Amino acid sequence: MPEECLQTQREAIAEEQHFADFAYANLDRQIAGYTKQLERTRGRGASGTPAARSERDSFAGHYEDNITRLKTVENRLILGSLEFDSGSRTHIGRTTLRDPRQNIILTDWRAPQCEAFYRATPVDRQGVTRRRHIQTRFRTVVGVEDELLDTSSKTAEALPLTGEGALFAAMNRARDGRMGDIVSTIQAEQDRIIRSPLQGILVVQGGPGTGKTAVALHRAAYLLYTFRAQLENSGVLIIGPSPQFLRYIERVLPSLGESGVVSRTVFELLPGIRADHTDGEEAAALKGNGIWKKICARAVRQILQRPLTHAVAFRVSGKTVSLRPHEVARAAERARRSGKPHNEARNIYAKTLVTLLAEKLAARLETDLKSHEWIYTDIASDPQIRREINLHWLPASPLWLLEHILARPALFAQIAPELSPRQRKLLYRAKGSGVSRADIAILDELAMHLGPLTDNCEQRRRELAASEEKNLDAYIGDTMSAMGLGGGIVSARTIAQRHRPAARYTSTAQRAAEDRSWTYGHVVVDEAQELTEMQWRMIFRRNPKHSMTVVGDLDQRTAGAPKGGWQDLLGEKDHSLSVQKLSVSYRTPATILNYAAQKMRGLGIAVDPIRAARDIPNSLREITADPGADLSALRKTVKDTVAGQLRYLDGEYGTGLGTVAVIAPKSLSGQLKFPSSDARVRFVTPQGAKGLEYDVVILLGEKEIAENAPGDLYVALTRATRHLVIIRRRAGHTRGQCG
């Protein structure tokens, strides 16, 4: 970022901070006003007629609700602004605010006049010249990102721009036919993706620097606004490859007030289960294979639903009753026919057998079962009977069952004949060994079959809670009736809501994140080319309507990732896909893109061709380290190169700005890492860099990365937006100058 762009950004942040101070002053004024009115209302005391007291309570509730509402939106109050062709400007936020003269200074994002903030595109501008996203941390503006929707007008040329808007403006100002064509192509492709229908699976295929993630997130914002009634109660799930990536997209995704967006990695989709290690490449690939669909179903049936092999006799109340194999089989079949998961169906199975044994005991006692319900209690509480019933329909958690399988080689062979002995040995692990990332999708599959593990105490607690809520409504209704209150001013339901405890969850996003069975209205999946068939099954369970935006690049697949096209990757053949391609890279310099494509051709791989919108002089440099140099000498070369690139960024962007990534294979990365007081320097593997971009990339271990996974090399080569420096430990030459 040249100094002039940096200065523009500083001025934009200062401008928006001035507005933020004004907006927060009015927010505080409104809160203070409602607080004063609440105190005045409460000061009237409890005297007066029942109708007057009811009216006072109603006003007090109104003031309390408004105070709570305004305090809730304090963080990230301001979302952005729209600059229209007419020259007018509208600031958009999480609620509407007025100044002391009652002029609107901030408009609620749900208002009709804010529609263009979420729906306008360069193809359909809706009268918007510039759209600005404003990032805040509490009351401080920390970032501004501009989108220039009208690149042709003279008004647009005069606007100060930051971020990607500045990049597009610069491209347009080039004024040559090629650049104008590129801008038009980008705008048309993005518009087509953003406005695609909500239903169905839209695949966005795009190479490095094509902005596929950003356009997918704009699509999410467009859908959340356009289909708000459909999505506000179900939410939108965004799946990214890493926590670092999710933190990055939180900056890019336009804030949507109370939108119900949940962002997770695929390894965080199972509430209450946390992966603590990563499997080896082959083991992870095996666990991602779709054969686990059969293995999981078989495990539940053969391990937890065991048939009774011979009749068992019990002595109860001085009489003998027997349980026979066909009776257990019939009870099990009845439970399975219910369609409920294993743990929930267990109640049907157990009640069927308890009733059967109670009828047998009543017959032996020559008494009427309906008149002597103690017989049920005697049967259900008998330790031997309970043990026998449990043995043939065991309650279990997904984690217990998976550990039980993997820790017992003989049982594993019986449950998973599709796997070879060598493969099963590879997956063996002792109980208590923790949960790997690749286990999560298998655990989710098992959770689907098992259902929640709810004991009788938990079930009773839920029933009591429901009963207490019903009784509270009834009690308040009776009390109001006796006192002659109500009359439409306030209802029993309103007062009950004020007296019951606060709900545990306060938003759609919170409820969805804690509920494994939650189904989302739409799902956005980034870096989707990496997902296994089992992971896709996990995602489809959370979106049975198959309303998805799937983003990725098949050329950037890492080692162990599934092969084939998008239809193959999604795991099932009955999905109708719409594949949209982004053909222009406007983030990555042409020299770097061409070099990456050339390297891939040398490995026998033809990557999807993309056009580069720009180039940067001397963006590629190759350094040859002394082949005989030891590790400390190589580390010094890296350290010196990093220092040179930091000086370049200081001169280009301003002191302390920009990012430098040292990308190396795992075997080398830890050894090369050196202490750095500069927070701009990151040491990452190719997998860790996936989906991210850096101003400068310093790459080592090019050959090792290529041998392990060509897709990883393509990722590593294309992360830089300014400079790529390749360090090799072999004879060669140095090309280019950068930094």
XYZ file of C-alpha atoms in Angstrom:
739
model
C 0.000 0.000 0.000
C 1.709 3.223 -1.109
C 1.947 6.085 1.385
C -0.886 7.985 -0.322
C -3.224 4.982 0.133
C -2.129 4.638 3.734
C -2.908 8.299 4.323
C -6.329 7.860 2.686
C -7.054 4.973 5.039
C -6.017 6.997 8.095
C -8.266 9.858 6.999
C -11.193 7.478 6.384
C -10.818 5.926 9.840
C -10.586 9.394 11.435
C -13.709 10.497 9.530
C -15.695 7.468 10.670
C -14.388 7.802 14.245
C -15.778 11.352 14.316
C -19.167 9.990 13.255
C -18.904 7.102 15.752
C -18.299 9.527 18.624
C -21.414 11.459 17.558
C -23.499 8.271 17.264
C -22.415 6.909 20.651
C -23.126 10.256 22.324
C -26.701 9.991 21.049
C -26.914 6.337 22.099
C -25.870 7.317 25.636
C -28.376 10.181 25.602
C -31.236 7.838 24.658
C -30.253 5.285 27.328
C -30.085 8.056 29.943
C -33.518 9.320 28.861
C -35.167 5.907 29.185
C -33.410 5.340 32.544
C -34.781 8.621 33.889
C -38.306 7.771 32.702
C -38.034 4.320 34.295
C -36.968 5.799 37.644
C -39.813 8.327 37.489
C -42.332 5.556 36.734
C -41.080 3.335 39.554
C -41.177 6.312 41.917
C -44.965 6.390 41.733
C -45.057 3.428 44.135
C -47.639 0.642 44.369
C -50.627 2.840 45.172
C -53.579 3.531 42.917
C -56.249 1.452 41.241
C -55.463 -1.976 39.736
C -55.732 -0.439 36.259
C -53.257 2.326 37.181
C -50.803 -0.195 38.617
C -51.114 -2.301 35.495
C -50.472 0.727 33.285
C -47.423 1.668 35.393
C -46.006 -1.861 35.040
C -46.581 -1.750 31.300
C -44.664 1.536 30.934
C -41.866 0.280 33.185
C -41.540 -2.829 31.032
C -41.415 -0.678 27.896
C -38.569 1.458 29.283
C -36.654 -1.597 30.527
C -36.932 -3.245 27.109
C -35.606 -0.147 25.339
C -32.670 0.215 27.748
C -31.773 -3.452 27.228
C -32.123 -3.146 23.436
C -29.834 -0.119 23.230
C -27.197 -1.621 25.529
C -27.232 -4.838 23.497
C -26.247 -3.045 20.266
C -23.435 -0.996 21.830
C -20.678 -3.229 20.446
C -20.446 -3.012 16.635
C -23.167 -0.369 16.588
C -22.107 0.978 13.172
C -21.964 -1.379 10.197
C -21.215 0.856 7.234
C -22.488 3.555 4.911
C -23.857 4.135 1.416
C -22.822 7.011 -0.870
C -25.483 7.645 -3.525
C -25.279 9.178 -6.999
C -27.146 12.206 -5.637
C -24.300 12.875 -3.203
C -26.363 11.923 -0.148
C -24.990 9.503 2.407
C -26.646 7.051 4.816
C -24.920 5.440 7.780
C -26.212 1.959 8.597
C -26.158 0.238 11.979
C -27.743 -2.272 14.321
C -30.507 0.136 15.381
C -31.927 3.519 14.404
C -30.554 6.558 16.248
C -31.762 10.168 16.205
C -30.052 13.396 17.220
C -31.673 15.828 19.733
C -33.653 17.402 16.868
C -35.030 13.969 15.980
C -33.092 13.735 12.708
C -32.084 10.177 11.843
C -28.295 9.822 12.043
C -28.057 6.005 11.945
C -30.515 3.750 10.112
C -31.401 0.229 11.226
C -30.000 -2.284 8.717
C -33.464 -3.887 8.395
C -35.035 -0.664 7.066
C -36.033 -0.688 3.350
C -33.658 2.180 2.532
C -30.713 -0.014 3.596
C -31.503 -2.710 1.049
C -28.720 -1.598 -1.293
C -26.115 -2.193 1.418
C -26.721 -5.922 0.997
C -28.146 -6.250 -2.507
C -26.409 -3.714 -4.765
C -23.711 -4.954 -7.141
C -21.714 -3.177 -9.871
C -24.151 -4.622 -12.423
C -27.221 -3.441 -10.475
C -25.970 -0.486 -8.413
C -29.390 0.713 -7.167
C -28.079 4.279 -7.258
C -25.061 3.553 -5.061
C -21.639 4.959 -5.937
C -19.668 3.684 -2.953
C -20.447 1.140 -0.249
C -18.307 1.325 2.873
C -17.934 -1.370 5.541
C -16.833 -0.059 8.930
C -15.149 -2.336 11.463
C -15.317 -1.287 15.110
C -14.108 -2.688 18.401
C -16.525 -1.399 21.007
C -16.470 2.383 20.423
C -13.313 2.554 18.330
C -13.170 2.394 14.515
C -10.415 -0.067 13.604
C -10.909 -0.508 9.865
C -12.651 0.789 6.762
C -13.199 -1.150 3.527
C -14.640 0.516 0.419
C -16.416 -0.991 -2.574
C -16.663 1.185 -5.656
C -19.844 0.200 -7.481
C -19.646 2.888 -10.167
C -16.142 2.962 -11.630
C -17.022 5.116 -14.625
C -18.365 8.384 -13.221
C -16.285 11.460 -12.471
C -17.898 11.591 -9.035
C -16.441 8.184 -8.291
C -12.985 9.322 -9.384
C -13.048 12.066 -6.760
C -13.999 9.751 -3.888
C -11.258 8.723 -1.452
C -11.162 4.911 -1.371
C -9.552 2.260 0.812
C -9.115 -1.514 0.550
C -10.395 -3.432 -2.438
C -12.330 -0.415 -3.670
C -9.033 1.411 -4.124
C -7.638 -1.546 -6.064
C -10.580 -1.599 -8.500
C -10.445 2.160 -8.908
C -6.752 1.961 -9.788
C -7.460 -0.794 -12.297
C -10.175 1.311 -13.890
C -7.979 4.420 -14.028
C -5.490 2.508 -16.192
C -7.876 3.425 -19.016
C -6.664 0.758 -21.427
C -9.047 -1.622 -23.132
C -7.638 -4.726 -21.501
C -8.077 -3.407 -17.962
C -11.579 -2.152 -18.653
C -12.478 -5.594 -19.997
C -11.042 -7.256 -16.889
C -13.030 -5.029 -14.516
C -16.222 -5.787 -16.469
C -15.486 -9.515 -16.350
C -14.923 -9.474 -12.577
C -18.119 -7.508 -11.979
C -20.255 -9.756 -14.207
C -18.910 -12.973 -12.668
C -19.387 -11.723 -9.116
C -22.892 -10.447 -9.803
C -23.941 -13.810 -11.252
C -22.708 -15.604 -8.128
C -24.130 -13.160 -5.579
C -27.625 -13.239 -7.111
C -27.896 -16.982 -7.714
C -31.049 -18.555 -6.209
C -31.133 -19.495 -2.529
C -32.057 -23.106 -3.231
C -29.617 -25.615 -4.643
C -25.862 -26.018 -4.403
C -23.807 -23.257 -6.012
C -20.128 -24.118 -6.496
C -17.725 -21.185 -6.885
C -14.551 -22.488 -8.555
C -11.742 -19.958 -8.545
C -7.970 -19.936 -8.641
C -5.595 -17.952 -6.413
C -6.422 -14.270 -5.977
C -9.816 -14.414 -7.708
C -11.635 -13.182 -4.594
C -13.833 -16.277 -4.330
C -14.066 -16.093 -0.544
C -15.031 -12.420 -0.542
C -17.717 -12.899 -3.193
C -19.134 -15.908 -1.333
C -19.423 -13.832 1.833
C -21.100 -11.012 -0.092
C -23.520 -13.650 -1.342
C -24.177 -14.719 2.252
C -24.953 -11.103 3.164
C -27.221 -10.754 0.119
C -29.128 -13.938 1.022
C -29.460 -12.991 4.688
C -31.041 -9.695 3.730
C -33.145 -10.843 0.771
C -34.482 -13.972 2.480
C -34.466 -12.649 6.029
C -37.851 -14.149 6.929
C -36.653 -17.611 5.875
C -33.188 -17.430 7.414
C -33.529 -15.400 10.617
C -34.762 -18.373 12.657
C -32.549 -21.021 11.060
C -29.319 -19.077 10.577
C -26.404 -19.396 8.191
C -23.401 -21.649 8.814
C -19.984 -20.635 7.441
C -17.351 -23.386 7.407
C -13.687 -22.462 6.975
C -10.431 -24.441 7.028
C -8.907 -22.999 10.214
C -9.631 -20.708 13.198
C -7.193 -18.146 11.738
C -9.170 -18.134 8.498
C -12.455 -17.667 10.369
C -11.021 -14.660 12.213
C -10.024 -13.250 8.817
C -13.492 -13.610 7.284
C -15.144 -11.971 10.287
C -13.435 -8.805 9.028
C -14.609 -9.308 5.455
C -18.205 -10.399 6.055
C -20.443 -7.341 6.347
C -22.003 -7.298 9.816
C -25.702 -8.043 9.844
C -26.894 -7.015 13.285
C -28.843 -9.952 14.731
C -28.235 -12.170 11.710
C -27.600 -15.596 13.208
C -24.326 -16.349 11.435
C -22.309 -19.229 12.913
C -18.698 -19.623 11.742
C -16.873 -22.876 12.485
C -14.213 -25.185 11.136
C -15.493 -28.593 10.094
C -13.763 -29.977 13.206
C -15.907 -27.806 15.510
C -19.348 -28.861 14.296
C -19.959 -31.426 17.047
C -20.841 -29.595 20.288
C -19.011 -30.828 23.362
C -16.290 -32.693 21.425
C -12.894 -31.121 20.846
C -10.201 -32.635 18.633
C -6.793 -32.599 20.311
C -4.541 -34.092 17.633
C -4.218 -34.798 13.907
C -3.965 -38.242 12.319
C -1.341 -39.146 9.759
C -2.241 -38.594 6.119
C -3.239 -42.216 5.365
C -5.206 -42.664 8.591
C -7.085 -39.399 8.027
C -7.947 -40.442 4.457
C -9.255 -43.805 5.703
C -11.442 -42.122 8.321
C -12.847 -39.785 5.692
C -13.899 -42.630 3.392
C -17.624 -43.145 2.881
C -17.366 -46.798 3.981
C -17.797 -45.530 7.550
C -21.452 -44.964 6.732
C -21.898 -48.767 6.721
C -19.406 -49.385 9.531
C -21.198 -47.013 11.919
C -24.640 -48.482 11.233
C -23.230 -51.990 11.644
C -21.517 -51.073 14.926
C -24.741 -49.837 16.498
C -26.668 -52.924 15.377
C -24.062 -55.570 16.261
C -22.427 -54.093 19.371
C -25.300 -52.310 21.098
C -28.346 -54.287 19.912
C -27.265 -57.816 20.787
C -29.742 -60.673 20.279
C -30.629 -62.939 23.206
C -29.288 -66.441 22.448
C -31.214 -68.481 25.050
C -34.122 -68.085 27.449
C -33.398 -66.397 30.793
C -35.459 -66.989 33.958
C -36.014 -64.454 36.765
C -37.436 -64.923 40.262
C -39.800 -62.039 41.138
C -42.331 -61.882 44.001
C -41.883 -65.592 44.615
C -42.688 -66.514 41.017
C -40.520 -67.382 37.998
C -40.898 -65.526 34.702
C -38.826 -66.098 31.573
C -37.569 -63.927 28.744
C -37.142 -65.687 25.400
C -34.966 -64.800 22.369
C -37.892 -64.167 20.015
C -39.468 -61.777 22.547
C -36.305 -59.677 22.769
C -36.027 -59.716 18.966
C -39.654 -58.549 18.647
C -39.106 -55.698 21.137
C -35.940 -54.638 19.313
C -37.702 -54.660 15.958
C -40.525 -52.552 17.379
C -37.983 -50.020 18.673
C -36.215 -49.885 15.301
C -39.502 -49.396 13.439
C -40.143 -46.244 15.482
C -37.471 -44.517 13.390
C -35.948 -42.974 16.507
C -32.191 -43.009 17.163
C -30.832 -45.883 19.233
C -30.751 -44.165 22.652
C -34.237 -42.705 22.243
C -35.692 -45.947 20.871
C -34.342 -47.758 23.937
C -37.346 -46.558 25.966
C -39.704 -48.291 23.520
C -37.629 -51.483 23.654
C -37.391 -51.480 27.474
C -41.072 -50.639 28.073
C -42.119 -53.398 25.680
C -40.139 -56.012 27.636
C -41.144 -54.679 31.074
C -44.807 -54.799 30.040
C -44.383 -58.329 28.662
C -42.741 -59.609 31.879
C -45.316 -57.782 34.027
C -48.129 -59.515 32.125
C -46.409 -62.874 32.654
C -45.971 -62.221 36.385
C -49.598 -61.098 36.757
C -50.711 -64.311 35.063
C -48.551 -66.394 37.449
C -50.010 -64.493 40.412
C -53.491 -64.928 38.932
C -54.254 -61.248 39.372
C -55.350 -58.277 37.271
C -52.380 -56.196 36.122
C -54.439 -52.985 35.853
C -55.426 -53.253 39.502
C -51.921 -54.023 40.723
C -49.539 -51.583 39.075
C -46.909 -52.426 41.703
C -46.117 -55.384 39.467
C -44.630 -52.994 36.880
C -42.472 -51.461 39.603
C -41.238 -54.838 40.805
C -40.286 -55.883 37.283
C -38.655 -52.557 36.326
C -36.627 -52.317 39.557
C -35.357 -55.897 39.627
C -31.526 -55.698 39.162
C -31.266 -58.922 37.136
C -34.070 -57.931 34.784
C -32.647 -54.442 34.306
C -29.212 -55.891 33.590
C -30.548 -58.369 31.030
C -32.652 -55.746 29.237
C -29.688 -53.340 29.114
C -27.296 -55.996 27.801
C -29.322 -56.376 24.615
C -29.882 -52.664 23.941
C -26.952 -50.810 25.475
C -27.134 -47.012 25.820
C -23.924 -45.443 24.525
C -22.229 -42.191 23.546
C -20.515 -41.770 20.147
C -17.089 -41.383 21.769
C -17.465 -44.527 23.887
C -18.554 -46.582 20.877
C -15.740 -45.386 18.585
C -13.099 -46.014 21.253
C -14.638 -49.425 21.928
C -14.271 -50.359 18.248
C -10.760 -49.005 17.614
C -9.276 -50.470 20.814
C -10.410 -54.057 20.094
C -8.790 -55.546 16.958
C -11.023 -58.648 16.810
C -14.206 -56.607 17.188
C -12.946 -54.028 14.658
C -12.365 -56.817 12.112
C -15.934 -58.024 12.616
C -17.448 -54.544 12.314
C -15.263 -53.287 9.430
C -14.573 -56.125 6.962
C -14.183 -53.493 4.214
C -10.822 -52.496 5.716
C -7.709 -54.626 5.294
C -5.811 -55.927 8.367
C -3.066 -53.368 7.677
C -5.583 -50.535 7.512
C -7.264 -51.611 10.741
C -3.878 -51.832 12.457
C -3.131 -48.295 11.283
C -6.331 -47.037 12.935
C -5.889 -48.973 16.190
C -5.599 -46.901 19.359
C -5.925 -47.506 23.081
C -8.893 -46.113 24.990
C -8.360 -42.624 26.325
C -6.068 -41.619 23.451
C -8.065 -38.483 22.714
C -9.999 -37.360 19.655
C -8.388 -36.659 16.292
C -9.704 -34.197 13.720
C -10.634 -37.035 11.387
C -12.678 -38.672 14.177
C -15.179 -35.801 14.279
C -17.112 -36.802 11.146
C -17.289 -40.442 12.322
C -18.488 -39.335 15.758
C -21.153 -37.200 14.087
C -22.272 -40.201 12.021
C -22.518 -42.275 15.205
C -24.374 -39.436 16.950
C -26.964 -39.529 14.155
C -27.557 -43.246 14.796
C -27.419 -43.000 18.598
C -29.215 -39.779 19.434
C -28.724 -37.984 22.762
C -27.746 -40.038 25.780
C -30.507 -38.877 28.146
C -30.968 -40.685 31.436
C -34.228 -40.892 33.377
C -33.197 -38.035 35.698
C -32.585 -35.696 32.764
C -35.881 -36.700 31.162
C -37.691 -36.062 34.445
C -35.966 -32.683 34.795
C -37.229 -31.621 31.367
C -40.768 -32.760 32.194
C -40.709 -30.847 35.502
C -39.428 -27.695 33.776
C -42.257 -27.852 31.230
C -44.785 -28.472 34.013
C -43.470 -25.550 36.089
C -43.763 -23.194 33.105
C -47.344 -24.283 32.478
C -48.226 -23.905 36.181
C -46.658 -20.416 36.292
C -48.846 -19.232 33.401
C -51.951 -20.730 35.011
C -51.180 -19.255 38.456
C -50.631 -15.730 37.133
C -53.763 -15.974 34.988
C -55.886 -17.023 37.994
C -54.384 -14.253 40.165
C -55.067 -11.576 37.551
C -58.620 -12.801 37.127
C -59.234 -12.693 40.893
C -57.862 -9.130 41.084
C -59.804 -7.935 38.060
C -56.634 -7.110 36.104
C -55.842 -7.482 32.424
C -58.338 -6.130 29.980
C -55.873 -6.202 27.100
C -53.283 -3.894 28.679
C -51.112 -6.690 30.013
C -51.530 -10.468 29.734
C -50.653 -13.417 31.948
C -48.133 -14.495 29.341
C -46.402 -11.076 29.478
C -46.028 -11.171 33.269
C -44.944 -14.827 33.215
C -42.177 -13.978 30.767
C -40.920 -11.323 33.210
C -40.902 -13.725 36.179
C -39.320 -16.816 34.662
C -35.499 -17.112 34.535
C -33.622 -15.618 31.594
C -33.174 -17.973 28.658
C -29.795 -19.649 28.377
C -29.440 -18.623 24.735
C -29.987 -15.132 23.445
C -29.642 -15.562 19.689
C -30.187 -17.954 16.816
C -26.414 -18.295 16.430
C -25.923 -19.364 20.058
C -28.741 -21.904 19.950
C -27.520 -23.327 16.648
C -23.890 -23.629 17.753
C -24.874 -25.726 20.798
C -27.329 -28.033 19.021
C -25.911 -30.924 16.971
C -29.252 -31.531 15.276
C -29.772 -27.890 14.226
C -30.587 -27.459 10.537
C -29.387 -24.226 8.930
C -31.173 -22.312 6.208
C -27.961 -21.895 4.194
C -24.372 -23.102 4.437
C -21.214 -21.506 3.007
C -18.233 -23.875 2.734
C -14.799 -22.450 1.937
C -11.752 -24.478 0.819
C -14.310 -27.158 0.032
C -11.926 -29.181 -2.135
C -10.328 -30.527 1.075
C -13.432 -32.096 2.600
C -13.880 -35.863 2.770
C -17.055 -37.771 1.993
C -17.750 -38.260 5.705
C -17.331 -34.534 6.331
C -19.774 -33.756 3.522
C -22.284 -36.118 5.153
C -21.866 -34.165 8.387
C -22.525 -30.877 6.562
C -25.552 -32.162 4.639
C -27.143 -33.288 7.918
C -27.050 -29.645 8.991
C -28.592 -28.501 5.721
C -31.037 -31.157 4.457
C -32.544 -28.730 1.918
C -29.143 -28.511 0.172
C -29.048 -24.707 0.056
C -25.303 -24.109 -0.133
C -22.534 -21.937 -1.493
C -19.465 -24.135 -1.962
C -16.157 -22.358 -2.579
C -12.834 -23.844 -3.604
C -10.150 -24.575 -6.148
C -9.562 -28.158 -7.268
C -5.957 -27.270 -8.167
C -5.162 -26.448 -4.530
C -5.996 -29.850 -3.070
C -3.562 -30.986 -0.401
C -2.154 -34.482 0.117
C -4.819 -37.004 1.055
C -7.704 -34.894 -0.252
C -10.337 -36.761 -2.293
C -9.888 -36.845 -6.061
C -12.389 -36.186 -8.829
C -14.627 -33.281 -9.772
C -17.065 -31.352 -7.620
C -19.856 -33.880 -8.125
C -17.533 -36.631 -6.876
C -16.311 -34.581 -3.913
C -19.779 -33.897 -2.583
C -20.118 -37.596 -1.832
C -23.600 -38.263 -3.218
C -24.775 -38.223 -6.809
C -28.288 -36.834 -6.398
C -27.315 -33.200 -5.840
C -27.957 -30.770 -8.683
C -24.931 -28.507 -8.903
C -24.420 -25.147 -10.534
C -20.707 -24.448 -11.042
C -19.668 -20.819 -11.575
C -16.042 -20.014 -12.407
C -14.063 -16.915 -11.499
C -11.561 -16.351 -14.282
C -9.619 -13.250 -13.162
C -7.028 -13.054 -10.393
C -6.811 -9.467 -9.198
C -4.831 -10.092 -5.990
C -1.856 -12.133 -7.235
C 0.794 -10.572 -9.545
C 0.984 -12.082 -13.050
C 4.670 -13.030 -12.697
C 3.930 -15.147 -9.622
C 0.860 -16.769 -11.221
C 2.785 -17.646 -14.374
C 5.651 -19.129 -12.367
C 3.239 -21.244 -10.306
C 1.488 -22.547 -13.436
C 4.868 -23.358 -14.999
C 5.962 -25.310 -11.905
C 2.736 -27.300 -11.924
C 3.140 -28.120 -15.629
C 6.615 -29.408 -14.776
C 4.947 -31.797 -12.328
C 2.550 -32.986 -15.030
C -0.433 -31.012 -13.729
C -2.386 -28.523 -15.837
C -4.021 -25.991 -13.528
C -7.216 -24.185 -14.466
C -6.145 -21.109 -16.500
C -6.874 -17.706 -14.956
C -6.065 -14.197 -16.133
C -3.999 -11.876 -13.958
C -5.381 -8.352 -13.637
C -2.066 -6.812 -12.633
C 1.641 -7.343 -12.237
C 4.272 -5.899 -9.920
C 7.855 -5.356 -11.110
C 10.377 -7.730 -9.533
C 7.666 -9.618 -7.666
C 9.585 -12.933 -7.896
C 13.057 -13.628 -6.530
C 14.985 -16.892 -6.247
C 17.872 -17.161 -3.774
C 20.391 -19.995 -3.774
C 21.809 -20.850 -0.370
C 25.167 -22.628 -0.078
C 24.433 -26.363 -0.585
C 26.930 -27.192 2.150
C 25.566 -24.681 4.646
C 24.306 -26.041 7.960
C 20.899 -25.283 9.447
C 22.097 -22.232 11.382
C 23.460 -20.687 8.175
C 20.146 -21.346 6.400
C 18.278 -19.802 9.319
C 20.487 -16.703 8.994
C 19.653 -16.491 5.280
C 15.947 -16.619 6.144
C 16.371 -14.048 8.915
C 18.241 -11.638 6.629
C 15.632 -12.091 3.878
C 12.801 -11.403 6.323
C 14.567 -8.251 7.531
C 14.973 -7.018 3.948
C 11.307 -7.609 3.161
C 10.189 -5.827 6.334
C 12.219 -2.799 5.247
C 10.503 -2.985 1.856
C 7.061 -3.050 3.507
C 7.977 -0.133 5.779
C 8.868 1.897 2.713
C 5.837 0.785 0.702
C 3.093 0.809 3.362
C 4.462 2.716 6.317
C 6.298 1.551 9.425
C 4.866 -1.568 11.042
C 2.363 -2.468 8.306
C 2.067 -5.466 5.978
C 2.667 -9.187 6.553
C 5.531 -11.592 5.823
C 4.992 -15.369 5.848
C 7.800 -17.915 5.921
C 6.242 -21.034 4.364
C 8.085 -24.331 4.740
C 7.177 -28.022 5.111
C 6.480 -29.235 8.635
C 9.835 -31.037 8.790
C 11.667 -27.738 8.249
C 9.363 -25.031 9.595
C 10.093 -25.532 13.292
C 13.856 -25.656 12.748
C 13.903 -22.402 10.788
C 11.762 -20.429 13.196
C 13.591 -17.665 14.991
C 12.391 -15.241 17.691
C 10.988 -12.073 16.155
C 9.658 -9.022 17.928
C 7.846 -8.015 14.732
C 4.237 -9.247 14.806
C 4.096 -9.043 11.005
C 6.195 -12.222 10.631
C 4.431 -15.624 10.563
C 5.887 -19.122 10.194
C 3.382 -21.477 8.571
C 3.145 -24.735 6.640
C 1.434 -24.819 3.217
C -1.644 -26.315 4.895
C -1.665 -23.531 7.484
C -1.489 -20.887 4.752
C -4.516 -22.263 2.909
C -7.145 -19.617 2.235
C -4.913 -16.797 3.526
C -2.775 -14.211 1.759
C 0.331 -12.249 2.724
C 2.101 -9.255 1.240
C 5.372 -11.199 1.090
C 5.995 -14.955 1.085
C 9.415 -16.527 1.679
C 9.259 -20.156 0.541
C 11.601 -23.020 1.458
C 11.476 -26.759 0.791
C 9.827 -26.372 -2.604
C 10.893 -29.864 -3.746
C 9.767 -31.615 -0.563
C 6.376 -29.902 -0.678
C 5.897 -30.928 -4.328
C 6.791 -34.562 -3.604
C 4.344 -34.716 -0.719
C 1.445 -32.914 -2.439
C 1.604 -30.842 -5.648
C -1.519 -28.976 -4.564
C 0.284 -27.790 -1.430
C 3.061 -26.345 -3.592
C 0.512 -24.471 -5.708
C -0.972 -23.052 -2.495
C 2.435 -21.963 -1.172
C 3.450 -20.320 -4.459
C 0.279 -18.245 -4.738
C -0.162 -16.723 -1.251
C 1.824 -13.533 -2.000
C 0.123 -10.326 -3.143
C 3.401 -8.395 -3.588
C 6.598 -10.480 -3.443
C 7.500 -14.169 -3.555
C 11.049 -15.095 -2.474
C 12.129 -18.721 -3.018
C 15.178 -19.981 -1.115
C 16.825 -23.172 -2.415
C 19.787 -25.178 -1.117
C 21.213 -26.178 -4.481
C 23.119 -24.715 -7.395
C 21.105 -22.201 -9.354
C 20.766 -18.553 -10.106
C 19.204 -15.493 -8.538
C 16.443 -13.862 -10.509
C 14.859 -10.482 -9.977
C 15.257 -7.967 -7.210
C 12.712 -7.315 -4.527
C 13.302 -5.748 -1.162
